[in-house]
Amino acid sequence: MDIQDEIHDQLSRRTFLGQTSAGLGTIALASLLNPANLFGKGSSASDENPAVGKPHFPPKVKRVIYLFQSGAPSQLELFDYKPKLEAMWGQDLPESVRNGQRLTGMSAGQSRFPLAASKYAFAQYGPSRMWMSELLPHTSRIAGDLTFVRSLHTEAINHDPAVTFFQTGSQQAGRPSFGSWISYGLGSDNQNLPAFVVLLSKGRDGDQPLYAKLWSNGFLPSVHQGVVFRSGPDPVYYLNNPPGVDKTSRRRMLDYLTKLHQEQYKQVLDPEINSRMAQYEMAYRMQTSVPETLDIAKEPDYIFDMYGPESRKPGTFAANCLLARKLIEKDVKFVQLYHQGWDQHGNLPNDIKIQTKSVDQPSAALIRDLKQRGLLDDTLVIWGGEFGRGAYSQGKLTRDNYGRDHHPRAFTVWMAGAGVKKGMVYGETDDFGYNVIKDPVHVHDFQATILHLLGVDHEKLTFKSQGRRYRLTDVHGKVIKPLLA
């Protein structure tokens, strides 16, 4: 081979590699923008993970609304009726019940742990005669649609690691959130809206803060991060065009930006470049889809009456429940609501009464609204916090006032909708609501069960990062099959 042939051969190989990398970049971008265009509906992206848009097996749930009650609602005031606490009111929690379990620094110094019965009355509701508090008159009317898990438990004893654990499968920050895993594993059913949307609301002031790490994509491509929709004229920051830029100019700019990114991708082959391009394109489409979806002006009065008077006030829990229904109608796959205000170490009877008044009616209305539209048949709604509250009083105990400290050993969540048995109570705690005595459900078990309902094998949905494969449930978790319909 002479020198001219060798130079020609090198140029040809360089050209081939450059063109191939650009082509791969275009294919990767297409897969992020619309996975079905790349693989086709029902085909497989890899042997290990589901194809984007395809579960491992037929799902029972198509979409999830997670009503996360940040701060930890007291199960003893709401769902887990314990007459023994009334019979032993003011007596110390038996050491045989506590059994040396660790306490938070807020009550570890107490010389006594007097038992505190709920100030509020309980009654049985629905065909299964489920116990619920008088604080929940609206929720009690839909008891026949609910599935209670009274035996959840976690290792985390403080708010930040406990919420992070529920949302990411790890007490330490940096892992992908639940919704991000769903977006990564199952893709989107609406290419004009994110697969994972976050809505925030606040009860009382001064409660536990929420951080973006809870809806972060972690080490997954950034296109899978949760998108926060805020109240007000700009629901998504920087979504609207700046003054002097119209839609045509924006489109032209994005087209040129795509070409620049493709050139950059040829040089570095960084997949995050494609994620960034996909986010720009999504933002462009959201300029039309978001205002249309979040416009509640056309909702009839009877819908606002169903969700309660606060549903007309943007940014409230009630308004966000209504928005969650609208997002589900648009096939958003995972809608995460966070409602703050449940951290009630003192003045609990008064504070929990205020808090339940703001969430009881809209939570029940969401179930009724989804049901009347036929959406509850393939949507799962989850309601609960990061841990529960202890049986003894934190601080001074009186008949009208007391507080409760964090309690990770046993607490309650409820679910409603597709895939779970209606009117069922799963799990049982002891007479003090302190320890699980039947059918314990760990956080990882709960996560594995939700993924299973979505058609995902929690052991197979993995992502390789820094030399090892990660999953939402880490190396734990089992599906709680008795909960499944």
Tab-separated table of C-alpha atoms in Angstrom:
chain	number	residue	atom	x	y	z
A	1	MET	CA	0.000	0.000	0.000
A	2	ASP	CA	1.513	3.372	-1.015
A	3	ILE	CA	1.293	6.529	1.094
A	4	GLN	CA	-1.688	7.936	-0.813
A	5	ASP	CA	-3.706	4.754	-0.304
A	6	GLU	CA	-2.875	4.760	3.426
A	7	ILE	CA	-3.972	8.407	3.837
A	8	HIS	CA	-7.180	7.672	1.920
A	9	ASP	CA	-7.842	4.640	4.121
A	10	GLN	CA	-7.367	6.681	7.326
A	11	LEU	CA	-9.615	9.447	6.062
A	12	SER	CA	-12.261	6.914	5.115
A	13	ARG	CA	-12.166	5.300	8.550
A	14	ARG	CA	-12.256	8.695	10.274
A	15	THR	CA	-15.188	9.758	8.122
A	16	PHE	CA	-16.989	6.483	8.791
A	17	LEU	CA	-16.517	6.735	12.546
A	18	GLY	CA	-17.603	10.367	12.598
A	19	GLN	CA	-20.692	9.680	10.548
A	20	THR	CA	-21.502	6.566	12.566
A	21	SER	CA	-21.217	8.405	15.889
A	22	ALA	CA	-23.488	11.129	14.566
A	23	GLY	CA	-25.945	8.473	13.459
A	24	LEU	CA	-25.838	6.766	16.825
A	25	GLY	CA	-26.391	10.122	18.478
A	26	THR	CA	-29.458	10.714	16.324
A	27	ILE	CA	-30.802	7.246	17.157
A	28	ALA	CA	-30.198	7.782	20.869
A	29	LEU	CA	-31.957	11.147	20.757
A	30	ALA	CA	-34.894	9.578	18.936
A	31	SER	CA	-35.147	6.925	21.640
A	32	LEU	CA	-35.343	9.599	24.348
A	33	LEU	CA	-37.849	11.743	22.476
A	34	ASN	CA	-40.120	8.845	21.544
A	35	PRO	CA	-38.951	5.338	22.480
A	36	ALA	CA	-41.625	3.659	20.363
A	37	ASN	CA	-40.093	5.170	17.247
A	38	LEU	CA	-36.833	3.381	17.969
A	39	PHE	CA	-37.841	-0.048	19.204
A	40	GLY	CA	-41.443	-0.262	18.179
A	41	LYS	CA	-44.242	-1.021	20.585
A	42	GLY	CA	-43.588	-4.314	22.313
A	43	SER	CA	-40.009	-4.968	21.197
A	44	SER	CA	-37.025	-5.346	23.513
A	45	ALA	CA	-34.207	-2.899	24.182
A	46	SER	CA	-32.104	-5.406	26.160
A	47	ASP	CA	-32.362	-8.831	27.710
A	48	GLU	CA	-31.958	-7.483	31.224
A	49	ASN	CA	-34.236	-4.456	31.312
A	50	PRO	CA	-37.680	-3.970	29.841
A	51	ALA	CA	-37.823	-2.146	26.572
A	52	VAL	CA	-38.621	1.499	26.989
A	53	GLY	CA	-42.394	1.487	26.966
A	54	LYS	CA	-42.735	-2.234	27.630
A	55	PRO	CA	-43.037	-3.920	31.058
A	56	HIS	CA	-41.623	-7.338	31.932
A	57	PHE	CA	-45.127	-8.843	32.164
A	58	PRO	CA	-48.715	-7.606	31.716
A	59	PRO	CA	-49.274	-4.763	34.202
A	60	LYS	CA	-52.316	-4.288	36.393
A	61	VAL	CA	-51.521	-0.575	36.834
A	62	LYS	CA	-50.871	1.923	34.071
A	63	ARG	CA	-50.331	5.061	36.186
A	64	VAL	CA	-49.571	6.004	39.803
A	65	ILE	CA	-50.561	8.996	41.948
A	66	TYR	CA	-48.518	9.070	45.155
A	67	LEU	CA	-49.985	11.378	47.824
A	68	PHE	CA	-46.936	11.595	50.085
A	69	GLN	CA	-47.715	13.057	53.522
A	70	SER	CA	-44.362	14.550	54.524
A	71	GLY	CA	-43.649	14.739	58.244
A	72	ALA	CA	-45.272	11.410	59.184
A	73	PRO	CA	-48.995	11.358	60.081
A	74	SER	CA	-49.901	9.597	63.294
A	75	GLN	CA	-51.484	6.249	62.499
A	76	LEU	CA	-52.803	6.132	66.067
A	77	GLU	CA	-54.981	9.205	65.441
A	78	LEU	CA	-56.122	8.119	61.979
A	79	PHE	CA	-56.125	4.405	61.133
A	80	ASP	CA	-54.807	2.076	63.854
A	81	TYR	CA	-57.393	1.923	66.655
A	82	LYS	CA	-55.879	0.885	70.010
A	83	PRO	CA	-58.341	0.822	72.953
A	84	LYS	CA	-55.518	-0.525	75.161
A	85	LEU	CA	-53.981	2.958	75.098
A	86	GLU	CA	-57.124	4.362	76.665
A	87	ALA	CA	-57.227	1.610	79.281
A	88	MET	CA	-53.587	2.343	80.221
A	89	TRP	CA	-53.688	6.124	79.692
A	90	GLY	CA	-50.820	7.840	81.532
A	91	GLN	CA	-49.064	4.579	82.491
A	92	ASP	CA	-45.549	3.962	81.243
A	93	LEU	CA	-44.945	2.036	78.038
A	94	PRO	CA	-43.887	-1.444	79.212
A	95	GLU	CA	-40.184	-2.091	78.690
A	96	SER	CA	-41.115	-5.499	77.267
A	97	VAL	CA	-42.829	-3.647	74.394
A	98	ARG	CA	-40.080	-1.149	73.704
A	99	ASN	CA	-37.392	-3.784	74.293
A	100	GLY	CA	-34.553	-1.276	74.209
A	101	GLN	CA	-35.338	0.062	70.747
A	102	ARG	CA	-33.601	3.338	70.011
A	103	LEU	CA	-35.391	6.664	70.264
A	104	THR	CA	-34.727	10.021	68.653
A	105	GLY	CA	-32.767	12.662	70.538
A	106	MET	CA	-36.019	14.545	71.094
A	107	SER	CA	-37.469	12.020	73.555
A	108	ALA	CA	-34.494	9.834	74.547
A	109	GLY	CA	-33.946	12.039	77.611
A	110	GLN	CA	-37.466	11.612	78.989
A	111	SER	CA	-37.600	9.966	82.399
A	112	ARG	CA	-41.023	8.485	81.619
A	113	PHE	CA	-42.896	7.332	78.510
A	114	PRO	CA	-46.594	7.747	79.437
A	115	LEU	CA	-49.052	6.125	77.054
A	116	ALA	CA	-51.330	8.545	75.195
A	117	ALA	CA	-54.642	7.417	73.732
A	118	SER	CA	-56.028	9.317	70.765
A	119	LYS	CA	-58.333	12.153	71.683
A	120	TYR	CA	-60.515	11.280	68.705
A	121	ALA	CA	-63.156	8.594	68.386
A	122	PHE	CA	-62.934	5.660	65.974
A	123	ALA	CA	-65.657	3.741	64.178
A	124	GLN	CA	-65.858	0.927	61.622
A	125	TYR	CA	-66.688	1.595	57.987
A	126	GLY	CA	-67.303	-0.241	54.745
A	127	PRO	CA	-68.081	-3.895	54.044
A	128	SER	CA	-64.867	-4.963	55.793
A	129	ARG	CA	-65.634	-2.875	58.902
A	130	MET	CA	-62.330	-0.984	58.758
A	131	TRP	CA	-61.460	1.232	61.727
A	132	MET	CA	-61.010	4.917	60.939
A	133	SER	CA	-60.935	8.124	62.940
A	134	GLU	CA	-63.652	10.753	63.127
A	135	LEU	CA	-61.006	13.091	61.659
A	136	LEU	CA	-61.565	11.409	58.276
A	137	PRO	CA	-65.300	11.669	57.485
A	138	HIS	CA	-64.775	11.809	53.709
A	139	THR	CA	-62.163	9.043	53.553
A	140	SER	CA	-64.369	6.795	55.689
A	141	ARG	CA	-67.100	6.997	53.009
A	142	ILE	CA	-64.819	5.352	50.452
A	143	ALA	CA	-63.622	2.625	52.849
A	144	GLY	CA	-64.817	-0.077	50.461
A	145	ASP	CA	-62.324	1.158	47.842
A	146	LEU	CA	-59.319	1.283	50.160
A	147	THR	CA	-56.547	-1.183	50.953
A	148	PHE	CA	-54.792	-0.589	54.275
A	149	VAL	CA	-51.274	-1.760	55.054
A	150	ARG	CA	-50.925	-1.412	58.833
A	151	SER	CA	-47.575	-3.170	59.161
A	152	LEU	CA	-45.098	-1.008	57.286
A	153	HIS	CA	-41.716	-0.554	58.941
A	154	THR	CA	-38.412	1.133	58.167
A	155	GLU	CA	-34.927	1.525	59.670
A	156	ALA	CA	-34.799	5.326	59.295
A	157	ILE	CA	-35.765	7.224	62.439
A	158	ASN	CA	-35.345	10.839	61.238
A	159	HIS	CA	-37.247	12.647	58.491
A	160	ASP	CA	-34.637	13.309	55.837
A	161	PRO	CA	-33.233	9.779	55.561
A	162	ALA	CA	-36.710	8.282	55.978
A	163	VAL	CA	-38.293	10.285	53.142
A	164	THR	CA	-35.226	9.686	50.967
A	165	PHE	CA	-35.485	5.949	51.690
A	166	PHE	CA	-39.120	5.796	50.616
A	167	GLN	CA	-38.508	7.814	47.478
A	168	THR	CA	-35.163	6.390	46.321
A	169	GLY	CA	-34.593	3.078	48.105
A	170	SER	CA	-31.597	4.466	50.009
A	171	GLN	CA	-31.241	6.646	53.097
A	172	GLN	CA	-28.328	8.467	51.443
A	173	ALA	CA	-28.850	11.011	48.690
A	174	GLY	CA	-27.771	10.370	45.118
A	175	ARG	CA	-29.993	7.498	43.990
A	176	PRO	CA	-32.754	7.861	41.369
A	177	SER	CA	-36.228	8.524	42.716
A	178	PHE	CA	-39.185	6.171	42.372
A	179	GLY	CA	-40.698	8.181	39.526
A	180	SER	CA	-37.362	8.346	37.704
A	181	TRP	CA	-37.060	4.563	37.791
A	182	ILE	CA	-40.579	4.318	36.330
A	183	SER	CA	-39.740	6.823	33.610
A	184	TYR	CA	-36.527	4.944	32.788
A	185	GLY	CA	-38.113	1.509	32.821
A	186	LEU	CA	-41.474	2.170	31.208
A	187	GLY	CA	-41.052	5.372	29.218
A	188	SER	CA	-43.854	7.845	28.569
A	189	ASP	CA	-47.360	7.454	27.150
A	190	ASN	CA	-47.589	11.163	26.289
A	191	GLN	CA	-44.675	12.673	24.396
A	192	ASN	CA	-45.862	16.219	25.129
A	193	LEU	CA	-45.646	15.891	28.917
A	194	PRO	CA	-43.031	14.406	31.258
A	195	ALA	CA	-43.525	10.828	32.452
A	196	PHE	CA	-42.822	11.999	36.012
A	197	VAL	CA	-44.464	15.148	37.443
A	198	VAL	CA	-44.099	16.569	40.965
A	199	LEU	CA	-46.646	18.796	42.766
A	200	LEU	CA	-45.885	20.491	46.106
A	201	SER	CA	-48.206	21.825	48.804
A	202	LYS	CA	-47.780	22.953	52.381
A	203	GLY	CA	-49.892	22.610	55.510
A	204	ARG	CA	-48.622	24.492	58.537
A	205	ASP	CA	-45.476	26.627	58.333
A	206	GLY	CA	-42.153	25.568	59.802
A	207	ASP	CA	-42.473	21.901	58.931
A	208	GLN	CA	-39.822	19.574	57.521
A	209	PRO	CA	-38.341	20.882	54.242
A	210	LEU	CA	-38.395	19.010	50.944
A	211	TYR	CA	-35.417	18.784	48.614
A	212	ALA	CA	-35.013	18.265	44.875
A	213	LYS	CA	-33.058	15.069	45.578
A	214	LEU	CA	-36.411	13.403	46.276
A	215	TRP	CA	-37.402	13.667	42.612
A	216	SER	CA	-33.868	13.543	41.206
A	217	ASN	CA	-32.814	11.220	38.384
A	218	GLY	CA	-29.641	10.327	40.340
A	219	PHE	CA	-27.305	8.453	38.013
A	220	LEU	CA	-30.019	7.853	35.390
A	221	PRO	CA	-30.067	10.100	32.301
A	222	SER	CA	-31.358	13.527	33.294
A	223	VAL	CA	-34.366	13.217	30.989
A	224	HIS	CA	-35.885	10.982	33.704
A	225	GLN	CA	-35.846	13.542	36.527
A	226	GLY	CA	-39.154	14.689	37.994
A	227	VAL	CA	-40.501	17.958	36.644
A	228	VAL	CA	-42.000	20.244	39.304
A	229	PHE	CA	-45.224	21.995	38.292
A	230	ARG	CA	-45.700	25.087	40.433
A	231	SER	CA	-48.739	27.258	41.010
A	232	GLY	CA	-48.865	30.674	39.384
A	233	PRO	CA	-48.405	32.003	35.843
A	234	ASP	CA	-45.129	30.088	35.252
A	235	PRO	CA	-45.773	26.481	36.348
A	236	VAL	CA	-42.395	25.347	34.983
A	237	TYR	CA	-39.408	27.656	35.369
A	238	TYR	CA	-37.897	29.028	32.134
A	239	LEU	CA	-40.490	27.270	29.979
A	240	ASN	CA	-41.942	30.404	28.377
A	241	ASN	CA	-40.123	32.253	25.626
A	242	PRO	CA	-38.414	35.473	26.735
A	243	PRO	CA	-39.708	38.800	25.392
A	244	GLY	CA	-39.006	39.229	21.690
A	245	VAL	CA	-38.749	35.494	20.955
A	246	ASP	CA	-41.705	33.888	19.189
A	247	LYS	CA	-42.435	30.202	18.624
A	248	THR	CA	-40.946	30.192	15.111
A	249	SER	CA	-37.695	31.725	16.339
A	250	ARG	CA	-37.570	29.212	19.188
A	251	ARG	CA	-38.014	26.334	16.740
A	252	ARG	CA	-35.242	27.641	14.504
A	253	MET	CA	-32.922	28.065	17.489
A	254	LEU	CA	-33.556	24.494	18.680
A	255	ASP	CA	-32.866	23.094	15.209
A	256	TYR	CA	-29.495	24.844	15.070
A	257	LEU	CA	-28.755	23.843	18.668
A	258	THR	CA	-29.461	20.218	17.777
A	259	LYS	CA	-26.900	20.382	14.976
A	260	LEU	CA	-24.309	21.816	17.366
A	261	HIS	CA	-25.006	19.096	19.912
A	262	GLN	CA	-24.718	16.405	17.266
A	263	GLU	CA	-21.291	17.784	16.328
A	264	GLN	CA	-20.323	17.738	20.009
A	265	TYR	CA	-21.590	14.178	20.356
A	266	LYS	CA	-19.291	13.088	17.502
A	267	GLN	CA	-16.307	14.267	19.524
A	268	VAL	CA	-17.123	13.018	23.035
A	269	LEU	CA	-19.901	10.395	22.661
A	270	ASP	CA	-21.456	11.598	25.930
A	271	PRO	CA	-25.037	10.254	26.262
A	272	GLU	CA	-25.971	13.190	28.505
A	273	ILE	CA	-25.779	15.401	25.396
A	274	ASN	CA	-28.732	13.469	23.979
A	275	SER	CA	-30.610	13.788	27.277
A	276	ARG	CA	-30.100	17.545	27.161
A	277	MET	CA	-31.386	17.695	23.592
A	278	ALA	CA	-34.425	15.621	24.570
A	279	GLN	CA	-35.177	17.995	27.453
A	280	TYR	CA	-35.031	21.010	25.136
A	281	GLU	CA	-37.461	19.345	22.753
A	282	MET	CA	-39.777	18.360	25.596
A	283	ALA	CA	-39.739	21.932	26.907
A	284	TYR	CA	-40.715	23.181	23.458
A	285	ARG	CA	-43.710	20.843	23.307
A	286	MET	CA	-44.650	21.639	26.902
A	287	GLN	CA	-45.113	25.307	26.020
A	288	THR	CA	-48.447	24.246	24.576
A	289	SER	CA	-49.308	21.115	26.569
A	290	VAL	CA	-48.673	22.437	30.106
A	291	PRO	CA	-50.956	25.524	30.051
A	292	GLU	CA	-53.681	23.435	28.447
A	293	THR	CA	-53.357	20.635	31.025
A	294	LEU	CA	-53.161	22.916	34.070
A	295	ASP	CA	-56.112	25.077	33.065
A	296	ILE	CA	-58.878	24.232	35.535
A	297	ALA	CA	-61.161	27.130	34.550
A	298	LYS	CA	-63.387	24.814	32.517
A	299	GLU	CA	-63.967	22.377	35.368
A	300	PRO	CA	-67.657	22.372	36.387
A	301	ASP	CA	-68.699	23.655	39.795
A	302	TYR	CA	-69.654	20.200	41.023
A	303	ILE	CA	-66.003	19.085	40.627
A	304	PHE	CA	-64.764	21.980	42.754
A	305	ASP	CA	-67.481	21.176	45.287
A	306	MET	CA	-66.299	17.559	45.336
A	307	TYR	CA	-62.661	18.482	46.039
A	308	GLY	CA	-63.578	21.242	48.495
A	309	PRO	CA	-63.275	25.043	48.602
A	310	GLU	CA	-59.442	25.018	48.572
A	311	SER	CA	-59.444	23.340	45.165
A	312	ARG	CA	-59.934	26.792	43.611
A	313	LYS	CA	-56.731	28.045	45.284
A	314	PRO	CA	-53.598	27.198	43.259
A	315	GLY	CA	-50.879	25.441	45.209
A	316	THR	CA	-53.126	23.828	47.824
A	317	PHE	CA	-53.334	20.081	48.350
A	318	ALA	CA	-56.902	20.102	47.044
A	319	ALA	CA	-55.918	21.965	43.862
A	320	ASN	CA	-53.007	19.580	43.332
A	321	CYS	CA	-55.283	16.542	43.699
A	322	LEU	CA	-57.460	17.980	40.932
A	323	LEU	CA	-54.368	18.634	38.798
A	324	ALA	CA	-53.214	15.059	39.425
A	325	ARG	CA	-56.453	13.792	37.918
A	326	LYS	CA	-55.968	16.042	34.876
A	327	LEU	CA	-52.375	14.835	34.446
A	328	ILE	CA	-53.492	11.219	34.691
A	329	GLU	CA	-56.082	11.898	31.999
A	330	LYS	CA	-53.167	13.010	29.800
A	331	ASP	CA	-51.363	9.713	30.483
A	332	VAL	CA	-48.629	11.055	32.744
A	333	LYS	CA	-47.299	7.843	34.257
A	334	PHE	CA	-46.166	8.931	37.732
A	335	VAL	CA	-47.599	11.944	39.590
A	336	GLN	CA	-45.955	12.647	42.945
A	337	LEU	CA	-47.683	14.984	45.393
A	338	TYR	CA	-45.835	16.088	48.526
A	339	HIS	CA	-47.874	17.667	51.306
A	340	GLN	CA	-46.002	19.089	54.286
A	341	GLY	CA	-47.226	19.705	57.804
A	342	TRP	CA	-47.422	16.361	59.629
A	343	ASP	CA	-44.453	16.681	62.012
A	344	GLN	CA	-46.461	16.963	65.220
A	345	HIS	CA	-44.173	16.530	68.230
A	346	GLY	CA	-46.401	18.764	70.340
A	347	ASN	CA	-49.921	20.129	70.216
A	348	LEU	CA	-50.816	17.098	68.127
A	349	PRO	CA	-54.594	16.978	68.739
A	350	ASN	CA	-55.092	20.514	67.446
A	351	ASP	CA	-52.556	20.372	64.605
A	352	ILE	CA	-53.682	17.037	63.207
A	353	LYS	CA	-57.285	18.238	63.165
A	354	ILE	CA	-56.246	21.201	60.999
A	355	GLN	CA	-54.070	19.020	58.785
A	356	THR	CA	-56.660	16.315	58.148
A	357	LYS	CA	-59.257	18.951	57.278
A	358	SER	CA	-57.050	20.064	54.377
A	359	VAL	CA	-56.401	16.565	52.992
A	360	ASP	CA	-59.394	14.379	53.881
A	361	GLN	CA	-61.943	15.709	51.393
A	362	PRO	CA	-59.621	16.117	48.376
A	363	SER	CA	-58.012	12.685	48.911
A	364	ALA	CA	-61.422	11.014	48.919
A	365	ALA	CA	-62.610	13.209	46.035
A	366	LEU	CA	-59.663	12.108	43.914
A	367	ILE	CA	-60.679	8.455	44.324
A	368	ARG	CA	-64.320	9.230	43.544
A	369	ASP	CA	-63.399	11.386	40.554
A	370	LEU	CA	-61.066	8.776	39.064
A	371	LYS	CA	-63.718	6.132	39.665
A	372	GLN	CA	-66.528	8.026	37.937
A	373	ARG	CA	-64.293	8.538	34.876
A	374	GLY	CA	-63.196	4.900	34.685
A	375	LEU	CA	-59.599	5.896	35.449
A	376	LEU	CA	-59.403	4.033	38.765
A	377	ASP	CA	-59.472	0.771	36.796
A	378	ASP	CA	-55.857	1.273	35.698
A	379	THR	CA	-54.571	3.901	38.164
A	380	LEU	CA	-53.118	3.252	41.628
A	381	VAL	CA	-53.348	5.930	44.344
A	382	ILE	CA	-51.047	5.727	47.399
A	383	TRP	CA	-51.456	7.764	50.620
A	384	GLY	CA	-48.897	7.786	53.454
A	385	GLY	CA	-45.777	9.229	55.045
A	386	GLU	CA	-42.186	8.231	55.830
A	387	PHE	CA	-42.849	6.574	59.224
A	388	GLY	CA	-45.417	6.659	62.011
A	389	ARG	CA	-45.801	8.092	65.523
A	390	GLY	CA	-45.112	6.493	68.902
A	391	ALA	CA	-47.644	5.330	71.465
A	392	TYR	CA	-46.238	7.409	74.329
A	393	SER	CA	-46.472	11.163	74.793
A	394	GLN	CA	-43.540	13.355	73.914
A	395	GLY	CA	-43.525	16.136	76.475
A	396	LYS	CA	-46.302	16.846	78.945
A	397	LEU	CA	-49.395	14.649	78.686
A	398	THR	CA	-52.895	15.966	79.354
A	399	ARG	CA	-56.283	14.747	78.184
A	400	ASP	CA	-56.448	17.548	75.615
A	401	ASN	CA	-52.826	17.880	74.592
A	402	TYR	CA	-49.806	15.707	73.893
A	403	GLY	CA	-47.203	15.074	71.204
A	404	ARG	CA	-45.803	11.982	69.537
A	405	ASP	CA	-42.229	11.300	68.471
A	406	HIS	CA	-41.068	9.513	65.301
A	407	HIS	CA	-41.830	5.793	65.151
A	408	PRO	CA	-40.340	3.647	62.358
A	409	ARG	CA	-41.334	0.270	63.837
A	410	ALA	CA	-44.944	0.223	62.623
A	411	PHE	CA	-47.155	2.564	60.618
A	412	THR	CA	-49.964	2.670	58.070
A	413	VAL	CA	-50.465	3.606	54.427
A	414	TRP	CA	-53.499	3.129	52.223
A	415	MET	CA	-53.893	2.400	48.534
A	416	ALA	CA	-56.833	2.476	46.148
A	417	GLY	CA	-57.392	1.545	42.560
A	418	ALA	CA	-55.980	-0.948	40.119
A	419	GLY	CA	-54.276	-4.151	41.138
A	420	VAL	CA	-54.996	-4.243	44.880
A	421	LYS	CA	-57.758	-5.946	46.844
A	422	LYS	CA	-60.492	-3.542	47.888
A	423	GLY	CA	-61.642	-3.175	51.473
A	424	MET	CA	-58.676	-5.133	52.795
A	425	VAL	CA	-56.553	-4.597	55.905
A	426	TYR	CA	-53.134	-6.217	55.691
A	427	GLY	CA	-50.838	-6.574	58.667
A	428	GLU	CA	-51.356	-6.073	62.381
A	429	THR	CA	-49.627	-4.277	65.234
A	430	ASP	CA	-49.585	-5.039	68.953
A	431	ASP	CA	-52.019	-3.550	71.469
A	432	PHE	CA	-49.895	-0.397	71.658
A	433	GLY	CA	-49.413	0.080	67.922
A	434	TYR	CA	-45.691	-0.177	68.664
A	435	ASN	CA	-44.505	-3.396	66.992
A	436	VAL	CA	-45.685	-5.382	63.986
A	437	ILE	CA	-47.004	-8.770	65.078
A	438	LYS	CA	-48.396	-10.042	61.766
A	439	ASP	CA	-47.413	-9.724	58.091
A	440	PRO	CA	-44.623	-7.133	58.263
A	441	VAL	CA	-44.008	-5.014	55.141
A	442	HIS	CA	-40.617	-3.377	54.744
A	443	VAL	CA	-40.152	-0.258	52.594
A	444	HIS	CA	-38.375	-2.356	49.944
A	445	ASP	CA	-41.266	-4.852	49.959
A	446	PHE	CA	-43.664	-1.985	49.365
A	447	GLN	CA	-41.540	-0.645	46.488
A	448	ALA	CA	-41.246	-4.117	44.940
A	449	THR	CA	-45.031	-4.540	45.100
A	450	ILE	CA	-45.755	-1.216	43.372
A	451	LEU	CA	-43.262	-2.047	40.620
A	452	HIS	CA	-44.881	-5.471	40.220
A	453	LEU	CA	-48.291	-3.876	39.753
A	454	LEU	CA	-46.746	-1.757	36.971
A	455	GLY	CA	-45.519	-4.925	35.284
A	456	VAL	CA	-41.896	-4.549	36.387
A	457	ASP	CA	-39.722	-7.195	38.042
A	458	HIS	CA	-37.891	-5.140	40.677
A	459	GLU	CA	-34.844	-7.431	40.472
A	460	LYS	CA	-34.474	-6.879	36.724
A	461	LEU	CA	-34.955	-3.114	36.483
A	462	THR	CA	-31.324	-2.110	36.975
A	463	PHE	CA	-28.830	0.502	35.850
A	464	LYS	CA	-25.054	0.156	35.859
A	465	SER	CA	-23.208	3.012	37.548
A	466	GLN	CA	-19.648	3.162	38.880
A	467	GLY	CA	-19.030	-0.510	38.236
A	468	ARG	CA	-22.135	-2.065	39.790
A	469	ARG	CA	-25.775	-2.501	38.895
A	470	TYR	CA	-28.286	-0.638	41.033
A	471	ARG	CA	-32.019	-1.019	41.464
A	472	LEU	CA	-34.736	0.791	43.420
A	473	THR	CA	-34.965	-1.992	46.010
A	474	ASP	CA	-31.161	-2.324	46.375
A	475	VAL	CA	-30.590	-6.032	47.197
A	476	HIS	CA	-33.823	-6.510	49.137
A	477	GLY	CA	-37.580	-6.576	48.686
A	478	LYS	CA	-40.298	-9.094	47.981
A	479	VAL	CA	-43.695	-8.688	46.363
A	480	ILE	CA	-46.545	-8.826	48.915
A	481	LYS	CA	-48.795	-11.136	46.914
A	482	PRO	CA	-51.788	-11.199	49.334
A	483	LEU	CA	-52.334	-7.508	48.495
A	484	LEU	CA	-52.756	-8.221	44.792
A	485	ALA	CA	-56.221	-8.421	43.273
